[in-house]
Amino acid sequence: MPKPLHAASVTIRTRPDGTVASYDVRYRIDGHQRRVGFETMRAAERWANVARSIGPAEAFALLQRGVSDETPTVDDYATRYINGKSGVEGKTLDHYRMYMRLHISPTLGALPIDAISSDAIAAWINGQTGAASKTIANRHGFLSAMFQAAVEDGVITKNPCGRSKLPETERREMVFLSPDEFTMLLSYIP
């Protein structure tokens, strides 16, 4: 698993009588340690995971948008989506799991699925440096189908991949050997 981009840790703050006052997430922003409190451990751990993935400033933006604690993360929903696929070969499912593990989870996996915007998808596409445009299209196709299933399940209202602009496919002109070149090549083969 890739190293988180940002540090965040959860601590329990107690009252003098020993009861839990809050679950605090400690993080650094602009070189200063800060904390934010939550009523439940689940909410604190969820926010800490988001802060580790995209940074505390962006995590606060999600907090202000009122993203539900009950919404599954992209990783959680992807696991459910992949395991629920029928009529698909095992090799294809392995490719889906690899897409998640290597190319989607490191940037989007910890985020609540309803927090993913078309801008987040565009940033994810732009981050696919070094990959062929066909490969990016395959990964995006999987992601789009997963988000569409989430729409159909009522988990989200809109597919954030719907208006994505994918990189252009470079078509290289095919090169064929001339009859003389083929004859010469064939002469070297025993």
PDB file of C-alpha atoms in Angstrom:
ATOM      1  CA  MET A   1       0.000   0.000   0.000  1.00  0.00           C
ATOM      2  CA  PRO A   2       1.379   3.439  -0.880  1.00  0.00           C
ATOM      3  CA  LYS A   3       2.520   5.771   1.862  1.00  0.00           C
ATOM      4  CA  PRO A   4      -0.129   8.389   2.761  1.00  0.00           C
ATOM      5  CA  LEU A   5       0.536  11.858   1.375  1.00  0.00           C
ATOM      6  CA  HIS A   6      -0.416  13.611   4.630  1.00  0.00           C
ATOM      7  CA  ALA A   7      -0.211  12.604   8.292  1.00  0.00           C
ATOM      8  CA  ALA A   8      -3.275  12.441  10.526  1.00  0.00           C
ATOM      9  CA  SER A   9      -3.858  10.503  13.732  1.00  0.00           C
ATOM     10  CA  VAL A  10      -6.888   9.869  15.924  1.00  0.00           C
ATOM     11  CA  THR A  11      -6.729  10.352  19.697  1.00  0.00           C
ATOM     12  CA  ILE A  12      -9.432  10.018  22.333  1.00  0.00           C
ATOM     13  CA  ARG A  13     -10.003  13.025  24.565  1.00  0.00           C
ATOM     14  CA  THR A  14     -11.594  12.117  27.897  1.00  0.00           C
ATOM     15  CA  ARG A  15     -13.376  14.104  30.584  1.00  0.00           C
ATOM     16  CA  PRO A  16     -12.171  14.074  34.210  1.00  0.00           C
ATOM     17  CA  ASP A  17     -14.726  11.337  34.991  1.00  0.00           C
ATOM     18  CA  GLY A  18     -13.166   9.088  32.307  1.00  0.00           C
ATOM     19  CA  THR A  19     -15.950   9.318  29.728  1.00  0.00           C
ATOM     20  CA  VAL A  20     -15.123  10.179  26.132  1.00  0.00           C
ATOM     21  CA  ALA A  21     -15.369  13.902  25.380  1.00  0.00           C
ATOM     22  CA  SER A  22     -14.447  13.615  21.705  1.00  0.00           C
ATOM     23  CA  TYR A  23     -12.385  11.774  19.144  1.00  0.00           C
ATOM     24  CA  ASP A  24      -9.752  14.186  17.897  1.00  0.00           C
ATOM     25  CA  VAL A  25      -7.882  14.020  14.620  1.00  0.00           C
ATOM     26  CA  ARG A  26      -4.470  15.636  14.815  1.00  0.00           C
ATOM     27  CA  TYR A  27      -2.874  16.830  11.594  1.00  0.00           C
ATOM     28  CA  ARG A  28      -0.397  19.401  10.294  1.00  0.00           C
ATOM     29  CA  ILE A  29      -1.215  22.293   8.034  1.00  0.00           C
ATOM     30  CA  ASP A  30       1.197  25.086   7.099  1.00  0.00           C
ATOM     31  CA  GLY A  31       3.733  23.624   9.536  1.00  0.00           C
ATOM     32  CA  HIS A  32       1.426  23.870  12.556  1.00  0.00           C
ATOM     33  CA  GLN A  33      -0.224  20.993  14.378  1.00  0.00           C
ATOM     34  CA  ARG A  34      -4.000  21.295  14.588  1.00  0.00           C
ATOM     35  CA  ARG A  35      -6.887  19.124  15.673  1.00  0.00           C
ATOM     36  CA  VAL A  36     -10.551  18.685  14.884  1.00  0.00           C
ATOM     37  CA  GLY A  37     -13.015  16.828  17.110  1.00  0.00           C
ATOM     38  CA  PHE A  38     -15.682  14.286  16.192  1.00  0.00           C
ATOM     39  CA  GLU A  39     -18.455  12.646  18.188  1.00  0.00           C
ATOM     40  CA  THR A  40     -17.701   9.099  17.013  1.00  0.00           C
ATOM     41  CA  MET A  41     -14.541   7.109  16.391  1.00  0.00           C
ATOM     42  CA  ARG A  42     -15.878   6.083  12.979  1.00  0.00           C
ATOM     43  CA  ALA A  43     -16.322   9.697  11.870  1.00  0.00           C
ATOM     44  CA  ALA A  44     -12.847  10.609  13.172  1.00  0.00           C
ATOM     45  CA  GLU A  45     -11.146   7.670  11.423  1.00  0.00           C
ATOM     46  CA  ARG A  46     -13.012   8.373   8.209  1.00  0.00           C
ATOM     47  CA  TRP A  47     -11.993  12.045   8.195  1.00  0.00           C
ATOM     48  CA  ALA A  48      -8.394  11.123   9.079  1.00  0.00           C
ATOM     49  CA  ASN A  49      -8.261   8.734   6.101  1.00  0.00           C
ATOM     50  CA  VAL A  50      -9.559  11.447   3.790  1.00  0.00           C
ATOM     51  CA  ALA A  51      -7.068  13.976   5.229  1.00  0.00           C
ATOM     52  CA  ARG A  52      -4.223  11.486   4.707  1.00  0.00           C
ATOM     53  CA  SER A  53      -5.304  10.946   1.119  1.00  0.00           C
ATOM     54  CA  ILE A  54      -6.099  14.458  -0.136  1.00  0.00           C
ATOM     55  CA  GLY A  55      -4.862  16.749   2.619  1.00  0.00           C
ATOM     56  CA  PRO A  56      -6.582  18.473   5.524  1.00  0.00           C
ATOM     57  CA  ALA A  57      -7.693  21.582   3.607  1.00  0.00           C
ATOM     58  CA  GLU A  58      -9.573  19.500   1.037  1.00  0.00           C
ATOM     59  CA  ALA A  59     -10.924  17.224   3.796  1.00  0.00           C
ATOM     60  CA  PHE A  60     -12.380  20.296   5.522  1.00  0.00           C
ATOM     61  CA  ALA A  61     -14.101  21.265   2.274  1.00  0.00           C
ATOM     62  CA  LEU A  62     -15.802  17.856   2.257  1.00  0.00           C
ATOM     63  CA  LEU A  63     -16.745  18.262   5.919  1.00  0.00           C
ATOM     64  CA  GLN A  64     -18.397  21.601   5.107  1.00  0.00           C
ATOM     65  CA  ARG A  65     -20.304  20.018   2.187  1.00  0.00           C
ATOM     66  CA  GLY A  66     -21.933  17.706   4.704  1.00  0.00           C
ATOM     67  CA  VAL A  67     -20.802  14.424   3.149  1.00  0.00           C
ATOM     68  CA  SER A  68     -22.564  11.659   5.083  1.00  0.00           C
ATOM     69  CA  ASP A  69     -20.696   9.347   7.437  1.00  0.00           C
ATOM     70  CA  GLU A  70     -22.905   6.511   6.186  1.00  0.00           C
ATOM     71  CA  THR A  71     -21.773   6.792   2.566  1.00  0.00           C
ATOM     72  CA  PRO A  72     -19.256   4.094   1.588  1.00  0.00           C
ATOM     73  CA  THR A  73     -15.783   5.047   0.475  1.00  0.00           C
ATOM     74  CA  VAL A  74     -14.734   4.441  -3.116  1.00  0.00           C
ATOM     75  CA  ASP A  75     -12.735   1.406  -1.910  1.00  0.00           C
ATOM     76  CA  ASP A  76     -15.710  -0.008   0.019  1.00  0.00           C
ATOM     77  CA  TYR A  77     -18.115   0.420  -2.875  1.00  0.00           C
ATOM     78  CA  ALA A  78     -15.594  -0.931  -5.418  1.00  0.00           C
ATOM     79  CA  THR A  79     -15.147  -4.101  -3.363  1.00  0.00           C
ATOM     80  CA  ARG A  80     -18.917  -4.583  -3.249  1.00  0.00           C
ATOM     81  CA  TYR A  81     -19.228  -3.794  -6.962  1.00  0.00           C
ATOM     82  CA  ILE A  82     -16.457  -6.187  -8.059  1.00  0.00           C
ATOM     83  CA  ASN A  83     -17.628  -9.018  -5.795  1.00  0.00           C
ATOM     84  CA  GLY A  84     -21.184  -8.614  -7.083  1.00  0.00           C
ATOM     85  CA  LYS A  85     -20.268  -8.846 -10.781  1.00  0.00           C
ATOM     86  CA  SER A  86     -21.765 -11.867 -12.520  1.00  0.00           C
ATOM     87  CA  GLY A  87     -21.077 -13.194 -15.981  1.00  0.00           C
ATOM     88  CA  VAL A  88     -17.523 -11.827 -15.864  1.00  0.00           C
ATOM     89  CA  GLU A  89     -14.412 -13.990 -16.117  1.00  0.00           C
ATOM     90  CA  GLY A  90     -12.064 -14.261 -13.152  1.00  0.00           C
ATOM     91  CA  LYS A  91      -9.259 -12.665 -15.156  1.00  0.00           C
ATOM     92  CA  THR A  92     -11.382  -9.559 -15.738  1.00  0.00           C
ATOM     93  CA  LEU A  93     -12.186  -9.327 -12.029  1.00  0.00           C
ATOM     94  CA  ASP A  94      -8.462  -9.594 -11.311  1.00  0.00           C
ATOM     95  CA  HIS A  95      -7.874  -6.655 -13.671  1.00  0.00           C
ATOM     96  CA  TYR A  96     -10.549  -4.641 -11.834  1.00  0.00           C
ATOM     97  CA  ARG A  97      -8.902  -5.393  -8.482  1.00  0.00           C
ATOM     98  CA  MET A  98      -5.525  -4.401  -9.924  1.00  0.00           C
ATOM     99  CA  TYR A  99      -6.982  -1.119 -11.253  1.00  0.00           C
ATOM    100  CA  MET A 100      -8.242  -0.376  -7.770  1.00  0.00           C
ATOM    101  CA  ARG A 101      -5.104  -1.410  -5.902  1.00  0.00           C
ATOM    102  CA  LEU A 102      -2.570   0.306  -8.151  1.00  0.00           C
ATOM    103  CA  HIS A 103      -4.326   3.146  -9.936  1.00  0.00           C
ATOM    104  CA  ILE A 104      -7.522   4.225  -8.174  1.00  0.00           C
ATOM    105  CA  SER A 105      -7.234   3.538  -4.438  1.00  0.00           C
ATOM    106  CA  PRO A 106      -4.057   5.553  -3.847  1.00  0.00           C
ATOM    107  CA  THR A 107      -5.806   8.778  -4.881  1.00  0.00           C
ATOM    108  CA  LEU A 108      -9.565   8.179  -4.610  1.00  0.00           C
ATOM    109  CA  GLY A 109     -10.008   5.082  -2.435  1.00  0.00           C
ATOM    110  CA  ALA A 110     -10.336   6.684   1.001  1.00  0.00           C
ATOM    111  CA  LEU A 111     -12.812   9.306  -0.185  1.00  0.00           C
ATOM    112  CA  PRO A 112     -16.554   8.935   0.373  1.00  0.00           C
ATOM    113  CA  ILE A 113     -18.095   7.965  -2.952  1.00  0.00           C
ATOM    114  CA  ASP A 114     -20.481  10.928  -2.833  1.00  0.00           C
ATOM    115  CA  ALA A 115     -17.523  13.298  -2.472  1.00  0.00           C
ATOM    116  CA  ILE A 116     -16.062  12.434  -5.872  1.00  0.00           C
ATOM    117  CA  SER A 117     -16.614  15.248  -8.345  1.00  0.00           C
ATOM    118  CA  SER A 118     -15.962  15.496 -12.062  1.00  0.00           C
ATOM    119  CA  ASP A 119     -12.953  17.690 -11.124  1.00  0.00           C
ATOM    120  CA  ALA A 120     -11.569  14.851  -8.967  1.00  0.00           C
ATOM    121  CA  ILE A 121     -11.975  12.458 -11.902  1.00  0.00           C
ATOM    122  CA  ALA A 122     -10.241  14.935 -14.246  1.00  0.00           C
ATOM    123  CA  ALA A 123      -7.342  15.242 -11.769  1.00  0.00           C
ATOM    124  CA  TRP A 124      -7.174  11.441 -11.539  1.00  0.00           C
ATOM    125  CA  ILE A 125      -7.074  11.149 -15.362  1.00  0.00           C
ATOM    126  CA  ASN A 126      -4.327  13.786 -15.553  1.00  0.00           C
ATOM    127  CA  GLY A 127      -2.365  11.883 -12.906  1.00  0.00           C
ATOM    128  CA  GLN A 128      -2.181   8.768 -15.096  1.00  0.00           C
ATOM    129  CA  THR A 129       1.166   9.855 -16.529  1.00  0.00           C
ATOM    130  CA  GLY A 130       3.075   7.301 -18.540  1.00  0.00           C
ATOM    131  CA  ALA A 131       0.008   5.170 -19.269  1.00  0.00           C
ATOM    132  CA  ALA A 132      -1.193   4.647 -22.822  1.00  0.00           C
ATOM    133  CA  SER A 133      -4.451   6.362 -23.672  1.00  0.00           C
ATOM    134  CA  LYS A 134      -6.133   2.959 -24.238  1.00  0.00           C
ATOM    135  CA  THR A 135      -5.056   1.872 -20.748  1.00  0.00           C
ATOM    136  CA  ILE A 136      -6.436   5.080 -19.238  1.00  0.00           C
ATOM    137  CA  ALA A 137      -9.674   4.515 -21.163  1.00  0.00           C
ATOM    138  CA  ASN A 138      -9.940   0.964 -19.755  1.00  0.00           C
ATOM    139  CA  ARG A 139      -9.397   2.149 -16.154  1.00  0.00           C
ATOM    140  CA  HIS A 140     -11.822   5.018 -16.660  1.00  0.00           C
ATOM    141  CA  GLY A 141     -14.385   2.643 -18.184  1.00  0.00           C
ATOM    142  CA  PHE A 142     -14.261   0.463 -15.075  1.00  0.00           C
ATOM    143  CA  LEU A 143     -14.537   3.499 -12.798  1.00  0.00           C
ATOM    144  CA  SER A 144     -17.428   4.942 -14.802  1.00  0.00           C
ATOM    145  CA  ALA A 145     -19.327   1.630 -14.730  1.00  0.00           C
ATOM    146  CA  MET A 146     -18.802   1.413 -10.971  1.00  0.00           C
ATOM    147  CA  PHE A 147     -20.108   4.957 -10.431  1.00  0.00           C
ATOM    148  CA  GLN A 148     -23.071   4.225 -12.719  1.00  0.00           C
ATOM    149  CA  ALA A 149     -23.896   1.196 -10.571  1.00  0.00           C
ATOM    150  CA  ALA A 150     -23.733   3.478  -7.512  1.00  0.00           C
ATOM    151  CA  VAL A 151     -26.217   5.822  -9.217  1.00  0.00           C
ATOM    152  CA  GLU A 152     -28.541   2.903  -9.968  1.00  0.00           C
ATOM    153  CA  ASP A 153     -28.210   1.685  -6.347  1.00  0.00           C
ATOM    154  CA  GLY A 154     -29.175   5.148  -5.088  1.00  0.00           C
ATOM    155  CA  VAL A 155     -25.827   5.676  -3.347  1.00  0.00           C
ATOM    156  CA  ILE A 156     -25.013   8.784  -5.417  1.00  0.00           C
ATOM    157  CA  THR A 157     -27.140  10.972  -7.653  1.00  0.00           C
ATOM    158  CA  LYS A 158     -24.788  11.542 -10.587  1.00  0.00           C
ATOM    159  CA  ASN A 159     -21.906   9.695 -12.281  1.00  0.00           C
ATOM    160  CA  PRO A 160     -18.826  11.958 -11.937  1.00  0.00           C
ATOM    161  CA  CYS A 161     -17.195  10.200 -14.916  1.00  0.00           C
ATOM    162  CA  GLY A 162     -20.030  11.172 -17.241  1.00  0.00           C
ATOM    163  CA  ARG A 163     -18.374  14.195 -18.839  1.00  0.00           C
ATOM    164  CA  SER A 164     -14.743  13.145 -18.623  1.00  0.00           C
ATOM    165  CA  LYS A 165     -12.411  14.048 -21.469  1.00  0.00           C
ATOM    166  CA  LEU A 166      -9.961  11.238 -22.076  1.00  0.00           C
ATOM    167  CA  PRO A 167      -6.571  11.622 -23.758  1.00  0.00           C
ATOM    168  CA  GLU A 168      -6.542  11.203 -27.508  1.00  0.00           C
ATOM    169  CA  THR A 169      -5.345   7.874 -28.826  1.00  0.00           C
ATOM    170  CA  GLU A 170      -2.286   8.220 -30.994  1.00  0.00           C
ATOM    171  CA  ARG A 171      -2.690   6.159 -34.119  1.00  0.00           C
ATOM    172  CA  ARG A 172       0.604   5.139 -35.593  1.00  0.00           C
ATOM    173  CA  GLU A 173       0.763   4.277 -39.218  1.00  0.00           C
ATOM    174  CA  MET A 174       1.355   0.582 -39.771  1.00  0.00           C
ATOM    175  CA  VAL A 175       4.699  -0.316 -41.245  1.00  0.00           C
ATOM    176  CA  PHE A 176       4.991  -3.323 -43.522  1.00  0.00           C
ATOM    177  CA  LEU A 177       8.049  -5.032 -44.895  1.00  0.00           C
ATOM    178  CA  SER A 178       8.557  -4.876 -48.602  1.00  0.00           C
ATOM    179  CA  PRO A 179       8.897  -8.238 -50.411  1.00  0.00           C
ATOM    180  CA  ASP A 180      12.693  -7.732 -50.610  1.00  0.00           C
ATOM    181  CA  GLU A 181      12.935  -6.886 -46.878  1.00  0.00           C
ATOM    182  CA  PHE A 182      10.845  -9.941 -46.017  1.00  0.00           C
ATOM    183  CA  THR A 183      13.040 -12.190 -48.173  1.00  0.00           C
ATOM    184  CA  MET A 184      16.166 -10.806 -46.486  1.00  0.00           C
ATOM    185  CA  LEU A 185      14.664 -11.297 -42.995  1.00  0.00           C
ATOM    186  CA  LEU A 186      13.586 -14.825 -43.884  1.00  0.00           C
ATOM    187  CA  SER A 187      17.116 -15.682 -45.011  1.00  0.00           C
ATOM    188  CA  TYR A 188      18.361 -15.083 -41.426  1.00  0.00           C
ATOM    189  CA  ILE A 189      15.837 -17.488 -39.905  1.00  0.00           C
ATOM    190  CA  PRO A 190      16.955 -21.116 -39.831  1.00  0.00           C
TER     191      PRO A 190
END
